[in-house]
mmCIF file of C-alpha atoms and ligand atoms in Angstrom:
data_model
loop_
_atom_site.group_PDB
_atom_site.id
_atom_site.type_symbol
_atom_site.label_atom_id
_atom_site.label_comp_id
_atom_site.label_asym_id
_atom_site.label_seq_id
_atom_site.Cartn_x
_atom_site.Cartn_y
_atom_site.Cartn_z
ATOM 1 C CA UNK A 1 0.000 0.000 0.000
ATOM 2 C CA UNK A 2 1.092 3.488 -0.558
ATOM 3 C CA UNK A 3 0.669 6.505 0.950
ATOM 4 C CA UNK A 4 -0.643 9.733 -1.513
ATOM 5 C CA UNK A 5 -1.863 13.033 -0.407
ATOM 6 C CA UNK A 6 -3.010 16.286 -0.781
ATOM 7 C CA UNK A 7 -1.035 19.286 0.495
ATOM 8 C CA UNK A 8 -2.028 22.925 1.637
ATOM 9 C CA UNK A 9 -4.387 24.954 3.513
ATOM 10 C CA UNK A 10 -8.528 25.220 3.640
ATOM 11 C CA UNK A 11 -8.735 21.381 1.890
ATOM 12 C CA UNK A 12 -12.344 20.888 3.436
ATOM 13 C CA UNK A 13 -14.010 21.797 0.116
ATOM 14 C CA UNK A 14 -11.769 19.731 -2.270
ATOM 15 C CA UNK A 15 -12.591 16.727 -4.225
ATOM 16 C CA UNK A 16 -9.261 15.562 -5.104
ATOM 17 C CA UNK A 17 -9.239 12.915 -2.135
ATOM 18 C CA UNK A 18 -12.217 11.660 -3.474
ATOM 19 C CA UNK A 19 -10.862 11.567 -7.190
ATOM 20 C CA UNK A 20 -7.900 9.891 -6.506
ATOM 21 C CA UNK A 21 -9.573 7.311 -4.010
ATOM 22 C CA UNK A 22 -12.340 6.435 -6.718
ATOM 23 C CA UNK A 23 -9.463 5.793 -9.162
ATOM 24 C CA UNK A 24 -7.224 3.426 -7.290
ATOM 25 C CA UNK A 25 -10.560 1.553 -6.284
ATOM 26 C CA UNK A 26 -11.278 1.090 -10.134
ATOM 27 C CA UNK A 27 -7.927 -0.259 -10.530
ATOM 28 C CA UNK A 28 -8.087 -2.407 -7.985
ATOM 29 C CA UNK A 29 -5.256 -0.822 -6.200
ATOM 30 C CA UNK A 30 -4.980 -0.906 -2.185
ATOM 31 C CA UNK A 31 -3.540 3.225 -1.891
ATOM 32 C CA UNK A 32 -4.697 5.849 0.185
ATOM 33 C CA UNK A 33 -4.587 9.542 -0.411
ATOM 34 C CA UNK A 34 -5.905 12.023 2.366
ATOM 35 C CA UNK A 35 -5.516 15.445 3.462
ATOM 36 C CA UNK A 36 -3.229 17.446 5.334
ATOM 37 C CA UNK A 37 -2.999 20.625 6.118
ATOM 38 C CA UNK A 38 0.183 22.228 6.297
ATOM 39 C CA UNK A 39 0.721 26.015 6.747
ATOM 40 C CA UNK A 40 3.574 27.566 5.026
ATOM 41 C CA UNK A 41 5.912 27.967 7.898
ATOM 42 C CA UNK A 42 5.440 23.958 8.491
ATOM 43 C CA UNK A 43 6.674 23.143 5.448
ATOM 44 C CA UNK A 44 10.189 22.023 5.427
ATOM 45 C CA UNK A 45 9.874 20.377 8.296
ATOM 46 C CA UNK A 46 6.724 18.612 6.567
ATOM 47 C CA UNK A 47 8.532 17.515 3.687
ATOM 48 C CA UNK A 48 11.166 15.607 5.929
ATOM 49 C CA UNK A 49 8.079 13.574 6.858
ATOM 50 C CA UNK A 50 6.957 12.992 3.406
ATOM 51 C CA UNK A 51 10.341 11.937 1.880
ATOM 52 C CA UNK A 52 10.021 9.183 4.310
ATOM 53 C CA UNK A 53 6.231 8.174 4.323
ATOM 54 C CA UNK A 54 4.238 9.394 1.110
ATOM 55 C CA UNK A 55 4.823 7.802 -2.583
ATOM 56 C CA UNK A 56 3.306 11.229 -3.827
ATOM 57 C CA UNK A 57 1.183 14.521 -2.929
ATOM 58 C CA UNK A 58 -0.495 16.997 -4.794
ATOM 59 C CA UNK A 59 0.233 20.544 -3.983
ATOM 60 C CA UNK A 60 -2.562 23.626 -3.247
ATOM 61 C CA UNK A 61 -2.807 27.069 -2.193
ATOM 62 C CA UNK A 62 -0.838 28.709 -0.729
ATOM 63 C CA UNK A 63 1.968 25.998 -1.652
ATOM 64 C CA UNK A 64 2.833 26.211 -4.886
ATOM 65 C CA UNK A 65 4.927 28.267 -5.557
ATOM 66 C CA UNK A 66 6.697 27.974 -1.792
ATOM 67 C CA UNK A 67 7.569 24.405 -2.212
ATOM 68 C CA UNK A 68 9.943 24.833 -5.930
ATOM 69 C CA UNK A 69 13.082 25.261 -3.770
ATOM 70 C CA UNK A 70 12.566 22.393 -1.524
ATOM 71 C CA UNK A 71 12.561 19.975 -4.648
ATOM 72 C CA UNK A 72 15.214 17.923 -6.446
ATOM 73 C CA UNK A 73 13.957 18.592 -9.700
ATOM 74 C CA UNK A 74 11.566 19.827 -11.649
ATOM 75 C CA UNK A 75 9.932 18.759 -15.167
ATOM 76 C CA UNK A 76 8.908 21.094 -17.836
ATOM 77 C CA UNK A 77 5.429 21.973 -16.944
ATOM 78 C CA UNK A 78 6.874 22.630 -13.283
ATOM 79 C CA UNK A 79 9.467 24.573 -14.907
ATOM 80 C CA UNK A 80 7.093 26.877 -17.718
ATOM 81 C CA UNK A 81 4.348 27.321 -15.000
ATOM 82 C CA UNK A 82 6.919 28.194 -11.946
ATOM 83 C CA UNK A 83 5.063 26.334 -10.043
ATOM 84 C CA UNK A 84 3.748 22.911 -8.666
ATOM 85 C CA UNK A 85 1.076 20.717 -8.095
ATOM 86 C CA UNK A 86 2.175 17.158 -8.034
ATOM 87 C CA UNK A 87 5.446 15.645 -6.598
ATOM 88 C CA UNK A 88 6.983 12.254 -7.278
ATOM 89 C CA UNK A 89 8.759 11.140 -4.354
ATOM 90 C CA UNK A 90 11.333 9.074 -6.449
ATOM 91 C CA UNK A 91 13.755 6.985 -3.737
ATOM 92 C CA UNK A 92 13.371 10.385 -1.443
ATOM 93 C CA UNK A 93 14.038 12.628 -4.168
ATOM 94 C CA UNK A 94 10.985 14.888 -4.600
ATOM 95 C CA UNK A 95 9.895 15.767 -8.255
ATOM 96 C CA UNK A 96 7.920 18.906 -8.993
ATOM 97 C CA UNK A 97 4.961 18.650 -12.230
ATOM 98 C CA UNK A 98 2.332 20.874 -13.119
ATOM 99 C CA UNK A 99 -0.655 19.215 -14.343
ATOM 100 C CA UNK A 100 -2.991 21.966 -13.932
ATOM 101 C CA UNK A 101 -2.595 23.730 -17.602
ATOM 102 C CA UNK A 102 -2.815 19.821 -18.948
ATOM 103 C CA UNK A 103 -6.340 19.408 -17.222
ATOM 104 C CA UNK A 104 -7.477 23.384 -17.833
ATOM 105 C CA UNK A 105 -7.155 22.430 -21.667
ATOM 106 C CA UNK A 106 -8.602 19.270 -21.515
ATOM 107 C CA UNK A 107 -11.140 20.585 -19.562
ATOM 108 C CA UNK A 108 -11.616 23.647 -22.651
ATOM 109 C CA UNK A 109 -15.021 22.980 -24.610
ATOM 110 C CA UNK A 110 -13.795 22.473 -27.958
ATOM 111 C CA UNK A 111 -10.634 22.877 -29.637
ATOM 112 C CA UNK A 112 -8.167 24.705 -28.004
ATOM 113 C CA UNK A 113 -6.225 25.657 -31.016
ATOM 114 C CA UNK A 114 -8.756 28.516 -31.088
ATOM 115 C CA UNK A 115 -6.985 29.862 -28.701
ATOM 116 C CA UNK A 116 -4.763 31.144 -30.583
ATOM 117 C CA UNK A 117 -4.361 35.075 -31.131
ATOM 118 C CA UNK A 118 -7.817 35.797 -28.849
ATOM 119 C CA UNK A 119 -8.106 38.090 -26.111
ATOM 120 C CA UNK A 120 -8.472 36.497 -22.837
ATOM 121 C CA UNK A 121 -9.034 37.955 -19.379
ATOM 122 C CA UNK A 122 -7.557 35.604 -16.570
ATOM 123 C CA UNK A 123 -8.958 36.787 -13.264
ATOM 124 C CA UNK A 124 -6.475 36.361 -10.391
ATOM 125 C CA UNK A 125 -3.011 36.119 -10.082
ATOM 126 C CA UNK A 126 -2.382 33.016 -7.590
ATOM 127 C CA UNK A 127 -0.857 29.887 -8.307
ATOM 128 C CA UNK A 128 -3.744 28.545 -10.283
ATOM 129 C CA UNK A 129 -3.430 31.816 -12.549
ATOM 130 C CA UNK A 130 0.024 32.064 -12.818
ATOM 131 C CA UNK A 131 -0.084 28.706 -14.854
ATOM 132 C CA UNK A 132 -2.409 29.221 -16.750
ATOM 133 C CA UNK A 133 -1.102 32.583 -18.156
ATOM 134 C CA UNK A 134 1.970 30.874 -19.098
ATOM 135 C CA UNK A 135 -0.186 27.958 -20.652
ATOM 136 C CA UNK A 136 -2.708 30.913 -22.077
ATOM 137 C CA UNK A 137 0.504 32.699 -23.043
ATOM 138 C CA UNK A 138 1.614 29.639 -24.905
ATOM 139 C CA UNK A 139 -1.104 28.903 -26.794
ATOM 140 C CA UNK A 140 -1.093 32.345 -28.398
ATOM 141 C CA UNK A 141 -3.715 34.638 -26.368
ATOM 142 C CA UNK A 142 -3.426 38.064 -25.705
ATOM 143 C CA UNK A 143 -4.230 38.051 -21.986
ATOM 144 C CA UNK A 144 -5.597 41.145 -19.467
ATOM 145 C CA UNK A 145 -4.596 39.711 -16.137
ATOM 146 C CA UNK A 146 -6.825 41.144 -13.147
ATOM 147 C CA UNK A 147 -6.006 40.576 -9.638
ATOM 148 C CA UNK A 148 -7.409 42.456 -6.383
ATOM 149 C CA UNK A 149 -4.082 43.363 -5.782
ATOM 150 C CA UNK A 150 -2.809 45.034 -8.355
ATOM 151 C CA UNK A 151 0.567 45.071 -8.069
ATOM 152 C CA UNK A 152 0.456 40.801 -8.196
ATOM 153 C CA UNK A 153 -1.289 40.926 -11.454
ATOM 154 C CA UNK A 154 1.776 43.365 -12.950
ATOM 155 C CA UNK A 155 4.352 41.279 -11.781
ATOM 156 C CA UNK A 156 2.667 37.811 -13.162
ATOM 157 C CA UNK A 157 2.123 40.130 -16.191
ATOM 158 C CA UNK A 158 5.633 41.303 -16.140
ATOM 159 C CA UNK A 159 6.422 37.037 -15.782
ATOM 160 C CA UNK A 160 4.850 36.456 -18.314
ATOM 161 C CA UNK A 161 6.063 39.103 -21.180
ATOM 162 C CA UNK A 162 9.858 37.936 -20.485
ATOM 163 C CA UNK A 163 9.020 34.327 -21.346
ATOM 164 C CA UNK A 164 6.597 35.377 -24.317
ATOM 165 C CA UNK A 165 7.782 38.490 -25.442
ATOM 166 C CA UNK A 166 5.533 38.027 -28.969
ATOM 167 C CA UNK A 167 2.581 38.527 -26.511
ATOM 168 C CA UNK A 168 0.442 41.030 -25.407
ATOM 169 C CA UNK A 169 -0.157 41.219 -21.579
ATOM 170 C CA UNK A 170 -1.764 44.049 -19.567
ATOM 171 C CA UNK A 171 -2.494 43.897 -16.155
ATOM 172 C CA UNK A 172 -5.382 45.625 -14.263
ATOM 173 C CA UNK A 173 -6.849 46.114 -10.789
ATOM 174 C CA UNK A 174 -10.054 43.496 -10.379
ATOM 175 C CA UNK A 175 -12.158 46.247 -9.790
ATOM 176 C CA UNK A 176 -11.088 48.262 -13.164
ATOM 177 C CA UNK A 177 -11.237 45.995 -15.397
ATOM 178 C CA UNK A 178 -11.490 47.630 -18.876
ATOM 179 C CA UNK A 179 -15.135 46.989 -20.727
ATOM 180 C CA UNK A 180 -14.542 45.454 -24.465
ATOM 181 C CA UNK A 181 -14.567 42.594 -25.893
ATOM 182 C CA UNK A 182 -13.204 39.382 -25.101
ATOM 183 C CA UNK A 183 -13.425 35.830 -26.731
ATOM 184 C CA UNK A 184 -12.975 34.243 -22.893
ATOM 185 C CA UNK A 185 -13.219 35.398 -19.558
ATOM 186 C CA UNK A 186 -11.424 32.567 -16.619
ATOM 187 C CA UNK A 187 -12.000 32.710 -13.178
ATOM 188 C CA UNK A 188 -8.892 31.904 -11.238
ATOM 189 C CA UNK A 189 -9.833 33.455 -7.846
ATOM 190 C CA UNK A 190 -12.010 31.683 -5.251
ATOM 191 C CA UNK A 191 -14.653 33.977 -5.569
ATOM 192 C CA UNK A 192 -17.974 32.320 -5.945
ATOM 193 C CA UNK A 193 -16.814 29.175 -3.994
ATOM 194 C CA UNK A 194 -16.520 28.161 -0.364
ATOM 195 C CA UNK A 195 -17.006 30.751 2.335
ATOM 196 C CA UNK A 196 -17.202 33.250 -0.915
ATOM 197 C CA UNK A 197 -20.053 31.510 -2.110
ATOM 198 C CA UNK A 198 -22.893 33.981 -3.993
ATOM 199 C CA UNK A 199 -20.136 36.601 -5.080
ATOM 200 C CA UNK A 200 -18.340 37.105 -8.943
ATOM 201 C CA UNK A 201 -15.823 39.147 -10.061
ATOM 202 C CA UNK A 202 -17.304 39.994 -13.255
ATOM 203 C CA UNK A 203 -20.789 41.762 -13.009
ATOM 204 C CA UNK A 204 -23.492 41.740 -16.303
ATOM 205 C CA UNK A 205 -21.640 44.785 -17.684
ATOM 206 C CA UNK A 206 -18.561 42.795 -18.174
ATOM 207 C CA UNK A 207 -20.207 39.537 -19.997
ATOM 208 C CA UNK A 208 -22.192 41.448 -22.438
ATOM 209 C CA UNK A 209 -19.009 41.286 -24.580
ATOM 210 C CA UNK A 210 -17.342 37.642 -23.471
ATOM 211 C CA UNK A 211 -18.359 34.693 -25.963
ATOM 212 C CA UNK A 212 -17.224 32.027 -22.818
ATOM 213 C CA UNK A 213 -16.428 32.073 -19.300
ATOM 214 C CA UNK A 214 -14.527 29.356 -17.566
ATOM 215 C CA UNK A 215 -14.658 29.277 -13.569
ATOM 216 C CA UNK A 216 -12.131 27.236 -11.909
ATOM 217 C CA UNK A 217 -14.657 26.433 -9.359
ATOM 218 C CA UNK A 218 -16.269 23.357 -9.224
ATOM 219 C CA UNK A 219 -18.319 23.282 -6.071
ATOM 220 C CA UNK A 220 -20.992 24.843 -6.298
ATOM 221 C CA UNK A 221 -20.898 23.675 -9.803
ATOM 222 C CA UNK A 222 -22.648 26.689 -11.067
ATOM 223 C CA UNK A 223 -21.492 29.535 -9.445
ATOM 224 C CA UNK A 224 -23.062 32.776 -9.134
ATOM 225 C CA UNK A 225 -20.564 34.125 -11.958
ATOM 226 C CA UNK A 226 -21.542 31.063 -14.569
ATOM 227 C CA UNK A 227 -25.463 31.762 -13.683
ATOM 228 C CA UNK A 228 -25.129 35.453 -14.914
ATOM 229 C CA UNK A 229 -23.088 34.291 -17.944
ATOM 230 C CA UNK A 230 -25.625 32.065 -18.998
ATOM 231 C CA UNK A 231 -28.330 34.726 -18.489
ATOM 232 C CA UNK A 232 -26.078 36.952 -20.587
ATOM 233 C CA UNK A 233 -25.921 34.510 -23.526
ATOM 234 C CA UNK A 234 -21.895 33.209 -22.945
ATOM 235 C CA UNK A 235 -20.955 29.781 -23.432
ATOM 236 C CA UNK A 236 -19.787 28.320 -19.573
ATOM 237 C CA UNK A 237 -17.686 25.814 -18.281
ATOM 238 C CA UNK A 238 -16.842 25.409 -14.560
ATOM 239 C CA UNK A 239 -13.703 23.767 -13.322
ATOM 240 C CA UNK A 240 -14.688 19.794 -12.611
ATOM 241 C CA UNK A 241 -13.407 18.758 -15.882
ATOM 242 C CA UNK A 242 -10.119 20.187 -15.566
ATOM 243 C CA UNK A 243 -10.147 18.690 -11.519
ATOM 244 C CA UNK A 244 -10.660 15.162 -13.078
ATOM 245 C CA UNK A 245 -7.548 15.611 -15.799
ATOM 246 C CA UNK A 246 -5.078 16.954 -13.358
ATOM 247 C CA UNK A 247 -5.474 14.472 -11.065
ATOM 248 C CA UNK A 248 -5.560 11.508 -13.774
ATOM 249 C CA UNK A 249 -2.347 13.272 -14.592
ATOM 250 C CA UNK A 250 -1.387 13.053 -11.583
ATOM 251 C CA UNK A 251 -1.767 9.450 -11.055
ATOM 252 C CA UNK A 252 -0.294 8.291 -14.935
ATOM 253 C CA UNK A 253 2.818 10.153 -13.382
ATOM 254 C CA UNK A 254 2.805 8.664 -9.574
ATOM 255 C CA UNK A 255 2.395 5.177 -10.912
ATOM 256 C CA UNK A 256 3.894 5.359 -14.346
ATOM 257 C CA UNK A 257 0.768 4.093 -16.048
ATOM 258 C CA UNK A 258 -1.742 5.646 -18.415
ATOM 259 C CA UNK A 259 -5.630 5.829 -17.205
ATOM 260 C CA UNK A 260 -7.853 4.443 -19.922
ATOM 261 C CA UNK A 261 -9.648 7.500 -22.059
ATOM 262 C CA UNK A 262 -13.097 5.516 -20.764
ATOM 263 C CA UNK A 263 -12.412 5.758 -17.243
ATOM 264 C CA UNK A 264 -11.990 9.500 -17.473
ATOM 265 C CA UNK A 265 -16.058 9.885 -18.260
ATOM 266 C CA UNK A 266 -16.830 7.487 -15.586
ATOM 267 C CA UNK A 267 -14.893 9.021 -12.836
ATOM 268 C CA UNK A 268 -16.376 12.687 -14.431
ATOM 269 C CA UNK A 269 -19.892 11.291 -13.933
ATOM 270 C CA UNK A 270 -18.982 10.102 -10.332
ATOM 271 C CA UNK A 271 -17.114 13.395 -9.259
ATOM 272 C CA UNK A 272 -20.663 15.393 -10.484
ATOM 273 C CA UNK A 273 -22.630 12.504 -8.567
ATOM 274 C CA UNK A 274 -20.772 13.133 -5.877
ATOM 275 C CA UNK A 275 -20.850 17.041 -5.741
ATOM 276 C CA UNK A 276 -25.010 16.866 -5.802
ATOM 277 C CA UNK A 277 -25.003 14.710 -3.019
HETATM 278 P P1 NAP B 1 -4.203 31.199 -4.606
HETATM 279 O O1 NAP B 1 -2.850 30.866 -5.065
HETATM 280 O O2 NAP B 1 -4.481 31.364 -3.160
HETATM 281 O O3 NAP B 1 -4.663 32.544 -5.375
HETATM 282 C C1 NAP B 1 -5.892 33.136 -5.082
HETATM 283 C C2 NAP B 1 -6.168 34.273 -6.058
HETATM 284 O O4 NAP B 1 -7.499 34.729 -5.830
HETATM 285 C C3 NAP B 1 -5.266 35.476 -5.875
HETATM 286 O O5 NAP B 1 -5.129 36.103 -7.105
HETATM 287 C C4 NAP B 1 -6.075 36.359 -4.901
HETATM 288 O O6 NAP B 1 -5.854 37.744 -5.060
HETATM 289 C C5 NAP B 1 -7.477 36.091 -5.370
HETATM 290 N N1 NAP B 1 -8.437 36.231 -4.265
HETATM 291 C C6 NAP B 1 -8.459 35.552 -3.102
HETATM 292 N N2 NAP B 1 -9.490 35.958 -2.329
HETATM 293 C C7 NAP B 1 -10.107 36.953 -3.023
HETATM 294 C C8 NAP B 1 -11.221 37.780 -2.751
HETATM 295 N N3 NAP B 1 -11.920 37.695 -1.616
HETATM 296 N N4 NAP B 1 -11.571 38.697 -3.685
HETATM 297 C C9 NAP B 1 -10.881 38.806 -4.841
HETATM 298 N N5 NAP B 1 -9.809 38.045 -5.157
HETATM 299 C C10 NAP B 1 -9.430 37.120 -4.255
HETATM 300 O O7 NAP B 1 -5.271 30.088 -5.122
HETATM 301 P P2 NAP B 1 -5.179 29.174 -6.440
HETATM 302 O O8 NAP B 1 -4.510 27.897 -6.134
HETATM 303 O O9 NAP B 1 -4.645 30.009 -7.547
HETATM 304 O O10 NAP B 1 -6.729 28.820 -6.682
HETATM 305 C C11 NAP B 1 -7.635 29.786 -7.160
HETATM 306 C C12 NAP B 1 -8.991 29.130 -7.404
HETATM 307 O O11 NAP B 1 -8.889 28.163 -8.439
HETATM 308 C C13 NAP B 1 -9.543 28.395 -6.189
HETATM 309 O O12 NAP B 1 -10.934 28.570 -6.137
HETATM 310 C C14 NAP B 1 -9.201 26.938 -6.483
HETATM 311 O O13 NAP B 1 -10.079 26.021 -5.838
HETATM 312 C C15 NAP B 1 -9.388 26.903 -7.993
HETATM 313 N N6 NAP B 1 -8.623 25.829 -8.648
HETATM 314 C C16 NAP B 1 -9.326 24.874 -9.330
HETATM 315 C C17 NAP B 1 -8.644 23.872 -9.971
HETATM 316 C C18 NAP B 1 -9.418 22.802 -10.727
HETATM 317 O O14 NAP B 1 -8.844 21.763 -11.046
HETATM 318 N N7 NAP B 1 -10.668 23.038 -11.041
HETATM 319 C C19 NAP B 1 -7.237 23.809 -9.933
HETATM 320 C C20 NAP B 1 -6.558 24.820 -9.237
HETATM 321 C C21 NAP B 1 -7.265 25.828 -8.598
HETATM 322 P P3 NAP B 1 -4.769 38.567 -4.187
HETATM 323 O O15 NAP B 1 -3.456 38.373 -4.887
HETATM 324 O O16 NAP B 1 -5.256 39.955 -4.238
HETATM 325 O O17 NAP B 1 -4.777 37.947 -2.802
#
């Protein structure tokens, strides 16, 4: 049996241990993967315990960023994002990935190509944001970054023009957020979610002129951001696709092994099942 987990702060709300424990029931494996919460100023100290006793753990706010110099080695995604959400614990060597821009484009209705060259606005500037504006970045959008603090969104901003310099990035305060047009609008913050529940960052105004908004936030699955979008004629998407990738991602790279494409719908189905309830 071996030991996974899920690492950060304010983990009551996730679905990730039930994800990863539905999966390794389907494949008849005997792992566990649970929760801990570990604040930032616990986390060296932490990581001496999980070189020792977990195979793997999955990284959250406010972690991911934090934990890049306490790792052997990084991959690419790791690396492109600057930041982490899975480790490998190989032998007691920890290795950083980011599967979080893998499942936020799997998670994309429709082809992502069309990404490229459209103007996106990427609300927040936390760990979840700051990989996918590199990923955004990479797939050709011009991107408005808006983050309550302003300052956060300039420097991601400023992060992301010296890796893409062909791009266009702005940055903005969340509550100035310039009214035109935009092909997609992504929340990244955890407004509309847990104890923010029944708030948005973007108000009608805003999603007159946005063909598709994308909330990272899964539970509720319609938030109070995707319920105006849909009254204001956008295309929506909340974030419980992109959940189910990363962690399948997650898993092909803790155990080496692909997950069948047909498992991925099942587990989907079971995740929403499981969110009603
Ligand atoms: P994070 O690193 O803590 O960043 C939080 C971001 O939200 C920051 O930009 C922060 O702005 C902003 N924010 C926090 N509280 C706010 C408030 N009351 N009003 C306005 N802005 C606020 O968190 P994260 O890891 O990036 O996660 C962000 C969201 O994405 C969470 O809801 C998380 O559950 C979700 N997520 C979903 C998936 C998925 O698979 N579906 C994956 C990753 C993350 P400041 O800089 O001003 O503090």
């Amino acid at each position: 049996m071996k030991v996974f987990a899920l690492v950060g702060l304010q983990l009551k709300g996730s679905l990730s241990p039930f994800l990863h424990q539905a999966l390794f029931r389907r494949g008849g494996l005997p792992h566990v993967y649970i929760p801990l919460e570990v604040e930032k100023e616990q986390l060296p100290g932490a990581l001496a315990l999980f070189r020792r006793n977990l195979a793997g753990f999955n990284v959250t706010a406010p972690l991911k960023e934090e934990i890049l110099p306490y790792l052997e080695a990084c991959d690419l995604s790791a690396e492109l994002y600057g930041a982490v959400n899975t480790v490998k614990n190989e032998g007691g060597r920890l290795v950083g990935f980011n599967t979080d821009g893998y499942g936020f484009l799997k998670g994309w209705p429709g082809d992502p190509s069309a990404l490229a060259g459209q103007e996106v606005l990427l609300l927040g500037a936390g760990g979840a944001a700051r990989s996918l504006a590199m990923e955004l970045a990479h797939q050709g959008c011009a991107l408005t970054i808006a983050n309550r603090e302003e300052g956060r969104a300039q420097r991601l901003a400023g992060q992301v023009g010296r890796r893409f310099p062909k791009n266009k990035v702005a940055a903005v305060g969340l509550n100035k957020i310039p009214l035109k047009k935009y092909y997609a609008a992504i929340n990244a913050t955890p407004l509309g979610g847990g104890a923010l529940v029944g708030q948005t960052p973007l108000h009608s105004r805003h999603l007159a002129q946005i063909e598709l908004v994308y909330d990272l936030i899964y539970n509720p699955p319609q938030t109070k951001l995707l319920s105006l979008a849909e009254t204001m004629g956008c295309a929506t998407v909340n974030g419980l696709a992109m959940l189910v990738h990363q962690g399948l991602r997650a898993q092909e790279i803790w155990l080496g092994q692909s997950v069948p494409e047909d498992l991925v719908s099942e587990i989907y189905e079971e995740a929403a099942k499981e969110l009603r309830q």
